[in-house]
Amino acid sequence: MPVKWLLYWQPGSAGQVSGNILQEVMKSIESLNVTRGARWEAKAAQYRPMLRDQNLPADFARDLQSIFFSENPSKFFFILRTEHMVVEADSNVQDIMERLQTYRNRLTFVFEGYQYQLGDFNLKAGRAVLNGESIRGIVLEVEYLPVSSIEKSRTLLQEFVELWQDVISKHSLNGKISHLEPPFGSYLLSDTYSWQHTAVQYTNMMTHFLSQRS
Amino acid sequence: MRGAGAEQMPALVRSVLNCRISNNALRFFHSLGYKLDHELLQTGFKFQFHKVVPITVSVTSVCKIPKLHMIEEAVPITPGLQLVEVSASTSGDNYTEVAAAVSGLAEQLAPLLHLSKPGVLTGVVPTASAAASSLTSRATKVP
């Protein structure tokens, strides 16, 4: 599977993310010789345990997260951040979790936007919306199609991001593209990129946005 | 399925959810607060029939595992006896037909063994030994 980097828009001083900024970012992408593709969506969720007996000692994870990608609808991913665990399952695992009634959805993050193709690169630009209400961030994803090795693609992707930053700067946007280094090593994920790597990146981004003030 | 309707059905009808999951599933559920209760080893054979609907018959030996994950030390729960299960998939609108097909296959196997719903004890069929011998001798006579 090709390597993906998930990036986010860091506003300049006193700036905030908004739908207008996303529009400008998308215009900057479309000013390159890109082919616009379909819409994309990823849904992430954070859960809280349903405690049946408050007096019983709590010996279970409190940081359960999940993510579902519209591009990969047959799969569903769970993340346990403290345990550094990523679990991949068929998408009907949601039915099982629903019947077990041990965890309840606490909040939902939807990442959604448009995708583009530019030669060997697939680009995505979109917004991250919390509970269907407020935009908490703008995300950008770049996928380099020929390479599956994370280390071998690092330099090239870094150069691409710098070029992308130059293009965006010409559109007078106050801010920059930032890369949140994902903790693949702590999750014991290999150098060969996979959907589990993508799941870790997106849930890591959700946690980052939640930690920022709205 | 529960209630009077379920009791009248010739076979047990229940919901089944099959889901593939990565090999850290046990650690995952343990982290969610579940504790391992027991593990079993089931070995044997599965046969596929088509009688109105696709039907699976499994003949297995069920073994308990005294030490966690040590399948080499598995011990049969009922030495000399095996578990025969007949099952078929169904949707919500044709389960009556499927239950009847499963029941029909069970009747065909009646000379060899009694098949019943889980929880209903049956015992060994008196004609089982003779029926098995008859089948075996027919099989050896085939050129």
mmCIF file of C-alpha atoms in Angstrom:
data_model
loop_
_atom_site.group_PDB
_atom_site.id
_atom_site.type_symbol
_atom_site.label_atom_id
_atom_site.label_comp_id
_atom_site.label_asym_id
_atom_site.label_seq_id
_atom_site.Cartn_x
_atom_site.Cartn_y
_atom_site.Cartn_z
ATOM 1 C CA MET A 1 0.000 0.000 0.000
ATOM 2 C CA PRO A 2 1.391 3.470 -0.868
ATOM 3 C CA VAL A 3 2.690 5.662 1.938
ATOM 4 C CA LYS A 4 0.453 8.460 3.201
ATOM 5 C CA TRP A 5 1.338 11.494 5.263
ATOM 6 C CA LEU A 6 -1.420 13.206 7.169
ATOM 7 C CA LEU A 7 -0.827 16.925 7.634
ATOM 8 C CA TYR A 8 -2.803 19.745 9.149
ATOM 9 C CA TRP A 9 -3.151 23.447 8.601
ATOM 10 C CA GLN A 10 -1.561 25.468 11.383
ATOM 11 C CA PRO A 11 -3.007 28.992 11.325
ATOM 12 C CA GLY A 12 -0.739 31.966 11.790
ATOM 13 C CA SER A 13 -0.833 34.062 14.955
ATOM 14 C CA ALA A 14 -4.370 34.885 16.094
ATOM 15 C CA GLY A 15 -5.729 32.866 13.220
ATOM 16 C CA GLN A 16 -8.440 30.231 13.315
ATOM 17 C CA VAL A 17 -9.428 27.462 10.985
ATOM 18 C CA SER A 18 -12.570 27.981 9.003
ATOM 19 C CA GLY A 19 -14.376 26.825 5.919
ATOM 20 C CA ASN A 20 -12.966 29.831 4.008
ATOM 21 C CA ILE A 21 -9.412 28.750 4.657
ATOM 22 C CA LEU A 22 -10.250 25.268 3.396
ATOM 23 C CA GLN A 23 -11.688 26.795 0.218
ATOM 24 C CA GLU A 24 -8.479 28.766 -0.304
ATOM 25 C CA VAL A 25 -6.353 25.669 0.290
ATOM 26 C CA MET A 26 -8.419 23.738 -2.224
ATOM 27 C CA LYS A 27 -8.051 26.580 -4.751
ATOM 28 C CA SER A 28 -4.295 26.454 -4.274
ATOM 29 C CA ILE A 29 -4.326 22.713 -5.029
ATOM 30 C CA GLU A 30 -6.549 23.205 -8.047
ATOM 31 C CA SER A 31 -4.114 25.824 -9.391
ATOM 32 C CA LEU A 32 -1.702 22.942 -9.995
ATOM 33 C CA ASN A 33 -2.452 20.661 -12.903
ATOM 34 C CA VAL A 34 -4.552 18.273 -10.802
ATOM 35 C CA THR A 35 -7.435 15.988 -11.595
ATOM 36 C CA ARG A 36 -10.207 16.393 -9.047
ATOM 37 C CA GLY A 37 -11.606 13.133 -7.746
ATOM 38 C CA ALA A 38 -14.497 12.086 -5.558
ATOM 39 C CA ARG A 39 -15.304 13.183 -2.055
ATOM 40 C CA TRP A 40 -13.729 11.246 0.787
ATOM 41 C CA GLU A 41 -14.653 10.700 4.378
ATOM 42 C CA ALA A 42 -13.229 9.153 7.518
ATOM 43 C CA LYS A 43 -15.207 8.832 10.743
ATOM 44 C CA ALA A 44 -13.384 8.639 14.041
ATOM 45 C CA ALA A 45 -14.919 8.163 17.437
ATOM 46 C CA GLN A 46 -13.870 8.226 21.046
ATOM 47 C CA TYR A 47 -15.643 6.006 23.556
ATOM 48 C CA ARG A 48 -16.268 5.890 27.265
ATOM 49 C CA PRO A 49 -16.898 2.745 29.245
ATOM 50 C CA MET A 50 -20.436 2.024 30.447
ATOM 51 C CA LEU A 51 -20.001 1.276 34.142
ATOM 52 C CA ARG A 52 -22.775 -0.973 35.392
ATOM 53 C CA ASP A 53 -21.581 -1.046 38.978
ATOM 54 C CA GLN A 54 -19.792 2.090 40.172
ATOM 55 C CA ASN A 55 -18.472 0.217 43.217
ATOM 56 C CA LEU A 56 -16.527 -2.348 41.216
ATOM 57 C CA PRO A 57 -12.841 -1.582 40.597
ATOM 58 C CA ALA A 58 -12.294 -0.244 37.102
ATOM 59 C CA ASP A 59 -9.788 -2.366 35.229
ATOM 60 C CA PHE A 60 -10.388 -1.494 31.608
ATOM 61 C CA ALA A 61 -9.263 0.956 28.976
ATOM 62 C CA ARG A 62 -10.642 4.469 29.050
ATOM 63 C CA ASP A 63 -9.035 5.664 25.822
ATOM 64 C CA LEU A 64 -10.769 3.520 23.191
ATOM 65 C CA GLN A 65 -10.940 5.128 19.765
ATOM 66 C CA SER A 66 -12.109 3.886 16.407
ATOM 67 C CA ILE A 67 -11.862 4.935 12.780
ATOM 68 C CA PHE A 68 -13.665 3.986 9.593
ATOM 69 C CA PHE A 69 -12.580 4.975 6.075
ATOM 70 C CA SER A 70 -15.028 5.351 3.187
ATOM 71 C CA GLU A 71 -12.245 4.139 0.863
ATOM 72 C CA ASN A 72 -11.984 0.860 2.799
ATOM 73 C CA PRO A 73 -15.587 0.136 3.805
ATOM 74 C CA SER A 74 -15.093 -3.551 4.661
ATOM 75 C CA LYS A 75 -12.750 -2.744 7.555
ATOM 76 C CA PHE A 76 -13.028 -1.057 10.954
ATOM 77 C CA PHE A 77 -10.160 -0.076 13.227
ATOM 78 C CA PHE A 78 -9.871 0.288 16.983
ATOM 79 C CA ILE A 79 -7.070 2.118 18.755
ATOM 80 C CA LEU A 80 -6.123 1.802 22.404
ATOM 81 C CA ARG A 81 -3.728 4.721 22.931
ATOM 82 C CA THR A 82 -2.335 3.758 26.327
ATOM 83 C CA GLU A 83 -1.728 0.177 25.213
ATOM 84 C CA HIS A 84 -0.357 1.340 21.836
ATOM 85 C CA MET A 85 -2.607 -1.180 20.176
ATOM 86 C CA VAL A 86 -4.321 -1.004 16.793
ATOM 87 C CA VAL A 87 -6.932 -3.642 15.992
ATOM 88 C CA GLU A 88 -8.197 -4.301 12.498
ATOM 89 C CA ALA A 89 -11.528 -6.096 12.017
ATOM 90 C CA ASP A 90 -14.350 -6.595 9.545
ATOM 91 C CA SER A 91 -16.736 -3.646 9.620
ATOM 92 C CA ASN A 92 -19.494 -5.769 11.250
ATOM 93 C CA VAL A 93 -17.456 -5.680 14.474
ATOM 94 C CA GLN A 94 -19.516 -2.554 15.177
ATOM 95 C CA ASP A 95 -22.600 -4.814 15.525
ATOM 96 C CA ILE A 96 -20.740 -6.944 18.064
ATOM 97 C CA MET A 97 -19.608 -3.918 20.081
ATOM 98 C CA GLU A 98 -23.174 -2.571 19.978
ATOM 99 C CA ARG A 99 -24.507 -5.833 21.436
ATOM 100 C CA LEU A 100 -21.789 -6.070 24.083
ATOM 101 C CA GLN A 101 -22.907 -2.685 25.475
ATOM 102 C CA THR A 102 -19.630 -2.117 27.298
ATOM 103 C CA TYR A 103 -18.564 1.122 25.608
ATOM 104 C CA ARG A 104 -20.578 4.130 24.483
ATOM 105 C CA ASN A 105 -19.727 6.686 21.820
ATOM 106 C CA ARG A 106 -18.535 9.884 23.574
ATOM 107 C CA LEU A 107 -17.720 12.035 20.573
ATOM 108 C CA THR A 108 -17.380 11.746 16.806
ATOM 109 C CA PHE A 109 -14.921 13.384 14.457
ATOM 110 C CA VAL A 110 -15.662 13.406 10.743
ATOM 111 C CA PHE A 111 -12.843 14.126 8.319
ATOM 112 C CA GLU A 112 -14.292 14.980 4.910
ATOM 113 C CA GLY A 113 -13.305 16.745 1.736
ATOM 114 C CA TYR A 114 -12.123 16.247 -1.823
ATOM 115 C CA GLN A 115 -9.280 14.281 -3.320
ATOM 116 C CA TYR A 116 -7.029 15.093 -6.246
ATOM 117 C CA GLN A 117 -4.467 13.325 -8.365
ATOM 118 C CA LEU A 118 -1.178 14.917 -9.376
ATOM 119 C CA GLY A 119 1.074 12.478 -11.199
ATOM 120 C CA ASP A 120 2.404 9.919 -8.669
ATOM 121 C CA PHE A 121 0.686 11.714 -5.806
ATOM 122 C CA ASN A 122 -2.862 11.562 -4.470
ATOM 123 C CA LEU A 123 -3.835 14.584 -2.435
ATOM 124 C CA LYS A 124 -6.707 15.087 -0.060
ATOM 125 C CA ALA A 125 -7.917 18.303 1.511
ATOM 126 C CA GLY A 126 -10.709 18.435 4.027
ATOM 127 C CA ARG A 127 -12.029 19.586 7.315
ATOM 128 C CA ALA A 128 -12.261 17.855 10.654
ATOM 129 C CA VAL A 129 -15.661 18.409 12.255
ATOM 130 C CA LEU A 130 -16.438 17.586 15.865
ATOM 131 C CA ASN A 131 -19.887 16.118 16.591
ATOM 132 C CA GLY A 132 -21.248 17.533 13.351
ATOM 133 C CA GLU A 133 -20.972 21.065 14.642
ATOM 134 C CA SER A 134 -17.634 22.823 14.816
ATOM 135 C CA ILE A 135 -14.662 22.711 12.478
ATOM 136 C CA ARG A 136 -11.696 21.802 14.630
ATOM 137 C CA GLY A 137 -9.088 21.584 11.921
ATOM 138 C CA ILE A 138 -8.123 21.363 8.299
ATOM 139 C CA VAL A 139 -6.338 18.216 7.198
ATOM 140 C CA LEU A 140 -4.282 17.492 4.144
ATOM 141 C CA GLU A 141 -3.167 14.062 3.078
ATOM 142 C CA VAL A 142 -0.486 13.272 0.541
ATOM 143 C CA GLU A 143 -0.044 9.736 -0.775
ATOM 144 C CA TYR A 144 2.986 8.730 -2.817
ATOM 145 C CA LEU A 145 1.811 5.878 -5.045
ATOM 146 C CA PRO A 146 5.036 4.087 -6.112
ATOM 147 C CA VAL A 147 6.495 3.379 -2.649
ATOM 148 C CA SER A 148 5.293 1.344 0.370
ATOM 149 C CA SER A 149 8.332 1.914 2.590
ATOM 150 C CA ILE A 150 7.880 4.693 5.125
ATOM 151 C CA GLU A 151 11.593 5.422 5.467
ATOM 152 C CA LYS A 152 12.367 5.302 1.747
ATOM 153 C CA SER A 153 9.605 7.796 0.962
ATOM 154 C CA ARG A 154 10.374 10.209 3.804
ATOM 155 C CA THR A 155 12.717 12.585 1.984
ATOM 156 C CA LEU A 156 10.606 12.778 -1.130
ATOM 157 C CA LEU A 157 7.409 13.416 0.808
ATOM 158 C CA GLN A 158 9.140 16.095 2.864
ATOM 159 C CA GLU A 159 10.216 17.837 -0.350
ATOM 160 C CA PHE A 160 6.711 17.582 -1.763
ATOM 161 C CA VAL A 161 5.226 19.128 1.366
ATOM 162 C CA GLU A 162 7.705 22.016 1.127
ATOM 163 C CA LEU A 163 6.706 22.585 -2.507
ATOM 164 C CA TRP A 164 3.056 22.433 -1.524
ATOM 165 C CA GLN A 165 3.719 24.994 1.195
ATOM 166 C CA ASP A 166 5.275 27.353 -1.406
ATOM 167 C CA VAL A 167 2.198 27.006 -3.618
ATOM 168 C CA ILE A 168 -0.146 27.754 -0.727
ATOM 169 C CA SER A 169 1.955 30.738 0.399
ATOM 170 C CA LYS A 170 1.375 32.392 -2.980
ATOM 171 C CA HIS A 171 -2.344 32.464 -2.156
ATOM 172 C CA SER A 172 -1.732 34.791 0.786
ATOM 173 C CA LEU A 173 -2.856 32.333 3.416
ATOM 174 C CA ASN A 174 -1.572 33.058 6.901
ATOM 175 C CA GLY A 175 -0.376 29.742 8.229
ATOM 176 C CA LYS A 176 1.560 26.659 7.302
ATOM 177 C CA ILE A 177 1.271 22.966 6.622
ATOM 178 C CA SER A 178 2.463 20.932 9.583
ATOM 179 C CA HIS A 179 3.249 17.273 9.901
ATOM 180 C CA LEU A 180 2.330 15.463 13.081
ATOM 181 C CA GLU A 181 4.941 12.711 13.375
ATOM 182 C CA PRO A 182 2.911 9.548 13.959
ATOM 183 C CA PRO A 183 4.025 7.116 16.693
ATOM 184 C CA PHE A 184 4.275 4.066 14.438
ATOM 185 C CA GLY A 185 7.197 2.634 16.415
ATOM 186 C CA SER A 186 5.318 2.551 19.701
ATOM 187 C CA TYR A 187 2.487 0.670 17.985
ATOM 188 C CA LEU A 188 5.046 -1.848 16.668
ATOM 189 C CA LEU A 189 3.995 -1.162 13.083
ATOM 190 C CA SER A 190 6.433 -2.135 10.371
ATOM 191 C CA ASP A 191 8.120 0.039 7.771
ATOM 192 C CA THR A 192 5.663 -1.245 5.138
ATOM 193 C CA TYR A 193 2.717 1.095 5.087
ATOM 194 C CA SER A 194 -0.798 -0.266 5.701
ATOM 195 C CA TRP A 195 -4.307 0.782 6.650
ATOM 196 C CA GLN A 196 -3.317 0.307 10.297
ATOM 197 C CA HIS A 197 -0.749 3.091 9.838
ATOM 198 C CA THR A 198 -3.507 5.290 8.390
ATOM 199 C CA ALA A 199 -5.756 4.486 11.369
ATOM 200 C CA VAL A 200 -3.015 5.554 13.800
ATOM 201 C CA GLN A 201 -2.405 8.804 11.889
ATOM 202 C CA TYR A 202 -6.047 9.861 11.827
ATOM 203 C CA THR A 203 -6.801 9.022 15.464
ATOM 204 C CA ASN A 204 -3.561 10.743 16.467
ATOM 205 C CA MET A 205 -4.761 13.807 14.548
ATOM 206 C CA MET A 206 -8.156 13.640 16.280
ATOM 207 C CA THR A 207 -6.412 13.615 19.660
ATOM 208 C CA HIS A 208 -4.257 16.566 18.574
ATOM 209 C CA PHE A 209 -7.294 18.634 17.508
ATOM 210 C CA LEU A 210 -9.108 17.811 20.747
ATOM 211 C CA SER A 211 -6.147 19.057 22.740
ATOM 212 C CA GLN A 212 -6.215 22.426 20.959
ATOM 213 C CA ARG A 213 -8.562 25.101 22.157
ATOM 214 C CA SER A 214 -11.564 25.587 19.838
ATOM 215 C CA MET B 1 -35.205 -16.950 18.915
ATOM 216 C CA ARG B 2 -37.304 -17.397 22.051
ATOM 217 C CA GLY B 3 -40.842 -18.158 23.142
ATOM 218 C CA ALA B 4 -43.511 -20.622 22.045
ATOM 219 C CA GLY B 5 -42.595 -20.251 18.384
ATOM 220 C CA ALA B 6 -38.999 -21.225 19.118
ATOM 221 C CA GLU B 7 -40.074 -24.328 21.066
ATOM 222 C CA GLN B 8 -42.119 -25.541 18.125
ATOM 223 C CA MET B 9 -39.238 -25.134 15.688
ATOM 224 C CA PRO B 10 -37.520 -28.472 14.913
ATOM 225 C CA ALA B 11 -34.090 -26.808 15.126
ATOM 226 C CA LEU B 12 -32.506 -24.061 17.192
ATOM 227 C CA VAL B 13 -32.636 -20.687 15.399
ATOM 228 C CA ARG B 14 -30.224 -18.057 16.624
ATOM 229 C CA SER B 15 -28.309 -14.981 15.425
ATOM 230 C CA VAL B 16 -24.710 -15.477 14.437
ATOM 231 C CA LEU B 17 -22.147 -12.753 13.774
ATOM 232 C CA ASN B 18 -18.860 -13.815 12.208
ATOM 233 C CA CYS B 19 -16.139 -11.208 12.138
ATOM 234 C CA ARG B 20 -12.476 -11.469 11.185
ATOM 235 C CA ILE B 21 -10.119 -9.615 13.498
ATOM 236 C CA SER B 22 -6.373 -9.095 13.773
ATOM 237 C CA ASN B 23 -4.369 -11.523 15.923
ATOM 238 C CA ASN B 24 -4.213 -9.169 18.922
ATOM 239 C CA ALA B 25 -7.930 -9.772 19.596
ATOM 240 C CA LEU B 26 -7.393 -11.544 22.941
ATOM 241 C CA ARG B 27 -5.168 -8.732 24.254
ATOM 242 C CA PHE B 28 -7.696 -6.173 22.960
ATOM 243 C CA PHE B 29 -10.681 -7.700 24.762
ATOM 244 C CA HIS B 30 -8.605 -8.160 27.898
ATOM 245 C CA SER B 31 -7.828 -4.421 27.804
ATOM 246 C CA LEU B 32 -11.550 -3.707 27.475
ATOM 247 C CA GLY B 33 -12.114 -5.531 30.756
ATOM 248 C CA TYR B 34 -12.970 -9.045 29.598
ATOM 249 C CA LYS B 35 -11.339 -11.996 31.326
ATOM 250 C CA LEU B 36 -10.615 -15.310 29.646
ATOM 251 C CA ASP B 37 -13.028 -17.875 31.043
ATOM 252 C CA HIS B 38 -11.901 -21.062 29.320
ATOM 253 C CA GLU B 39 -10.553 -22.280 26.025
ATOM 254 C CA LEU B 40 -11.422 -25.431 24.098
ATOM 255 C CA LEU B 41 -9.860 -27.333 21.254
ATOM 256 C CA GLN B 42 -12.259 -28.824 18.712
ATOM 257 C CA THR B 43 -10.837 -31.185 16.077
ATOM 258 C CA GLY B 44 -12.608 -33.288 13.481
ATOM 259 C CA PHE B 45 -14.276 -32.997 10.103
ATOM 260 C CA LYS B 46 -16.831 -30.854 8.325
ATOM 261 C CA PHE B 47 -19.105 -32.078 5.542
ATOM 262 C CA GLN B 48 -21.136 -29.921 3.177
ATOM 263 C CA PHE B 49 -24.506 -31.081 1.875
ATOM 264 C CA HIS B 50 -27.086 -29.450 -0.289
ATOM 265 C CA LYS B 51 -30.596 -30.428 0.774
ATOM 266 C CA VAL B 52 -32.946 -27.571 -0.146
ATOM 267 C CA VAL B 53 -30.266 -25.278 1.319
ATOM 268 C CA PRO B 54 -26.525 -25.681 1.955
ATOM 269 C CA ILE B 55 -26.082 -27.621 5.204
ATOM 270 C CA THR B 56 -22.881 -28.213 7.167
ATOM 271 C CA VAL B 57 -22.373 -31.297 9.325
ATOM 272 C CA SER B 58 -19.378 -31.325 11.651
ATOM 273 C CA VAL B 59 -18.149 -34.382 13.561
ATOM 274 C CA THR B 60 -15.680 -33.314 16.218
ATOM 275 C CA SER B 61 -13.967 -34.207 19.417
ATOM 276 C CA VAL B 62 -14.028 -31.420 22.011
ATOM 277 C CA CYS B 63 -10.999 -31.174 24.294
ATOM 278 C CA LYS B 64 -10.293 -29.063 27.336
ATOM 279 C CA ILE B 65 -6.901 -27.331 27.636
ATOM 280 C CA PRO B 66 -5.531 -27.523 31.211
ATOM 281 C CA LYS B 67 -2.803 -24.895 30.708
ATOM 282 C CA LEU B 68 -3.423 -21.691 28.786
ATOM 283 C CA HIS B 69 -2.846 -22.086 25.011
ATOM 284 C CA MET B 70 -1.093 -25.461 25.518
ATOM 285 C CA ILE B 71 -3.017 -27.356 22.827
ATOM 286 C CA GLU B 72 -0.516 -30.233 22.939
ATOM 287 C CA GLU B 73 -1.856 -31.067 26.399
ATOM 288 C CA ALA B 74 -5.535 -30.991 25.357
ATOM 289 C CA VAL B 75 -7.651 -33.793 26.815
ATOM 290 C CA PRO B 76 -11.002 -34.986 25.345
ATOM 291 C CA ILE B 77 -13.940 -34.006 27.508
ATOM 292 C CA THR B 78 -15.900 -37.139 26.503
ATOM 293 C CA PRO B 79 -13.378 -39.810 25.479
ATOM 294 C CA GLY B 80 -14.788 -42.140 22.831
ATOM 295 C CA LEU B 81 -17.724 -39.832 22.093
ATOM 296 C CA GLN B 82 -17.910 -37.147 19.438
ATOM 297 C CA LEU B 83 -20.089 -34.117 18.887
ATOM 298 C CA VAL B 84 -22.190 -34.007 15.710
ATOM 299 C CA GLU B 85 -23.556 -30.607 14.758
ATOM 300 C CA VAL B 86 -25.811 -29.833 11.817
ATOM 301 C CA SER B 87 -26.112 -26.190 10.847
ATOM 302 C CA ALA B 88 -27.284 -23.974 7.982
ATOM 303 C CA SER B 89 -27.332 -20.241 7.370
ATOM 304 C CA THR B 90 -30.638 -18.490 6.983
ATOM 305 C CA SER B 91 -32.017 -15.014 6.597
ATOM 306 C CA GLY B 92 -34.832 -13.554 8.657
ATOM 307 C CA ASP B 93 -37.522 -14.567 6.162
ATOM 308 C CA ASN B 94 -36.804 -18.222 5.356
ATOM 309 C CA TYR B 95 -35.664 -19.724 8.644
ATOM 310 C CA THR B 96 -38.724 -22.026 8.821
ATOM 311 C CA GLU B 97 -37.779 -23.687 5.559
ATOM 312 C CA VAL B 98 -34.134 -23.999 6.611
ATOM 313 C CA ALA B 99 -35.049 -25.451 10.028
ATOM 314 C CA ALA B 100 -37.225 -28.011 8.245
ATOM 315 C CA ALA B 101 -34.324 -28.954 5.926
ATOM 316 C CA VAL B 102 -32.010 -29.423 8.912
ATOM 317 C CA SER B 103 -34.660 -31.507 10.638
ATOM 318 C CA GLY B 104 -35.092 -33.593 7.452
ATOM 319 C CA LEU B 105 -31.369 -34.398 7.399
ATOM 320 C CA ALA B 106 -31.519 -35.311 11.075
ATOM 321 C CA GLU B 107 -34.297 -37.815 10.297
ATOM 322 C CA GLN B 108 -32.147 -39.394 7.570
ATOM 323 C CA LEU B 109 -29.369 -39.874 10.120
ATOM 324 C CA ALA B 110 -31.791 -41.385 12.673
ATOM 325 C CA PRO B 111 -30.567 -45.021 12.273
ATOM 326 C CA LEU B 112 -27.075 -43.852 13.235
ATOM 327 C CA LEU B 113 -27.671 -41.141 15.803
ATOM 328 C CA HIS B 114 -30.319 -39.004 17.433
ATOM 329 C CA LEU B 115 -29.868 -35.309 16.721
ATOM 330 C CA SER B 116 -31.707 -32.890 18.967
ATOM 331 C CA LYS B 117 -31.753 -29.261 19.924
ATOM 332 C CA PRO B 118 -29.035 -28.144 22.380
ATOM 333 C CA GLY B 119 -30.001 -28.984 25.951
ATOM 334 C CA VAL B 120 -32.218 -31.959 25.031
ATOM 335 C CA LEU B 121 -30.536 -35.248 25.986
ATOM 336 C CA THR B 122 -31.003 -38.172 23.615
ATOM 337 C CA GLY B 123 -28.630 -41.051 24.338
ATOM 338 C CA VAL B 124 -27.170 -43.604 21.948
ATOM 339 C CA VAL B 125 -29.394 -45.041 19.209
ATOM 340 C CA PRO B 126 -29.896 -48.819 19.777
ATOM 341 C CA THR B 127 -29.499 -49.544 16.052
ATOM 342 C CA ALA B 128 -26.352 -47.397 15.679
ATOM 343 C CA SER B 129 -23.862 -50.235 15.748
ATOM 344 C CA ALA B 130 -25.798 -52.328 13.208
ATOM 345 C CA ALA B 131 -26.389 -49.343 10.943
ATOM 346 C CA ALA B 132 -22.705 -48.406 10.995
ATOM 347 C CA SER B 133 -21.666 -51.994 10.195
ATOM 348 C CA SER B 134 -24.112 -52.072 7.296
ATOM 349 C CA LEU B 135 -22.701 -48.836 5.887
ATOM 350 C CA THR B 136 -19.134 -50.055 6.261
ATOM 351 C CA SER B 137 -19.808 -53.382 4.493
ATOM 352 C CA ARG B 138 -21.604 -51.556 1.650
ATOM 353 C CA ALA B 139 -18.593 -49.275 1.277
ATOM 354 C CA THR B 140 -16.106 -52.173 1.066
ATOM 355 C CA LYS B 141 -18.209 -53.982 -1.583
ATOM 356 C CA VAL B 142 -18.127 -51.057 -4.046
ATOM 357 C CA PRO B 143 -15.712 -52.017 -6.878
#
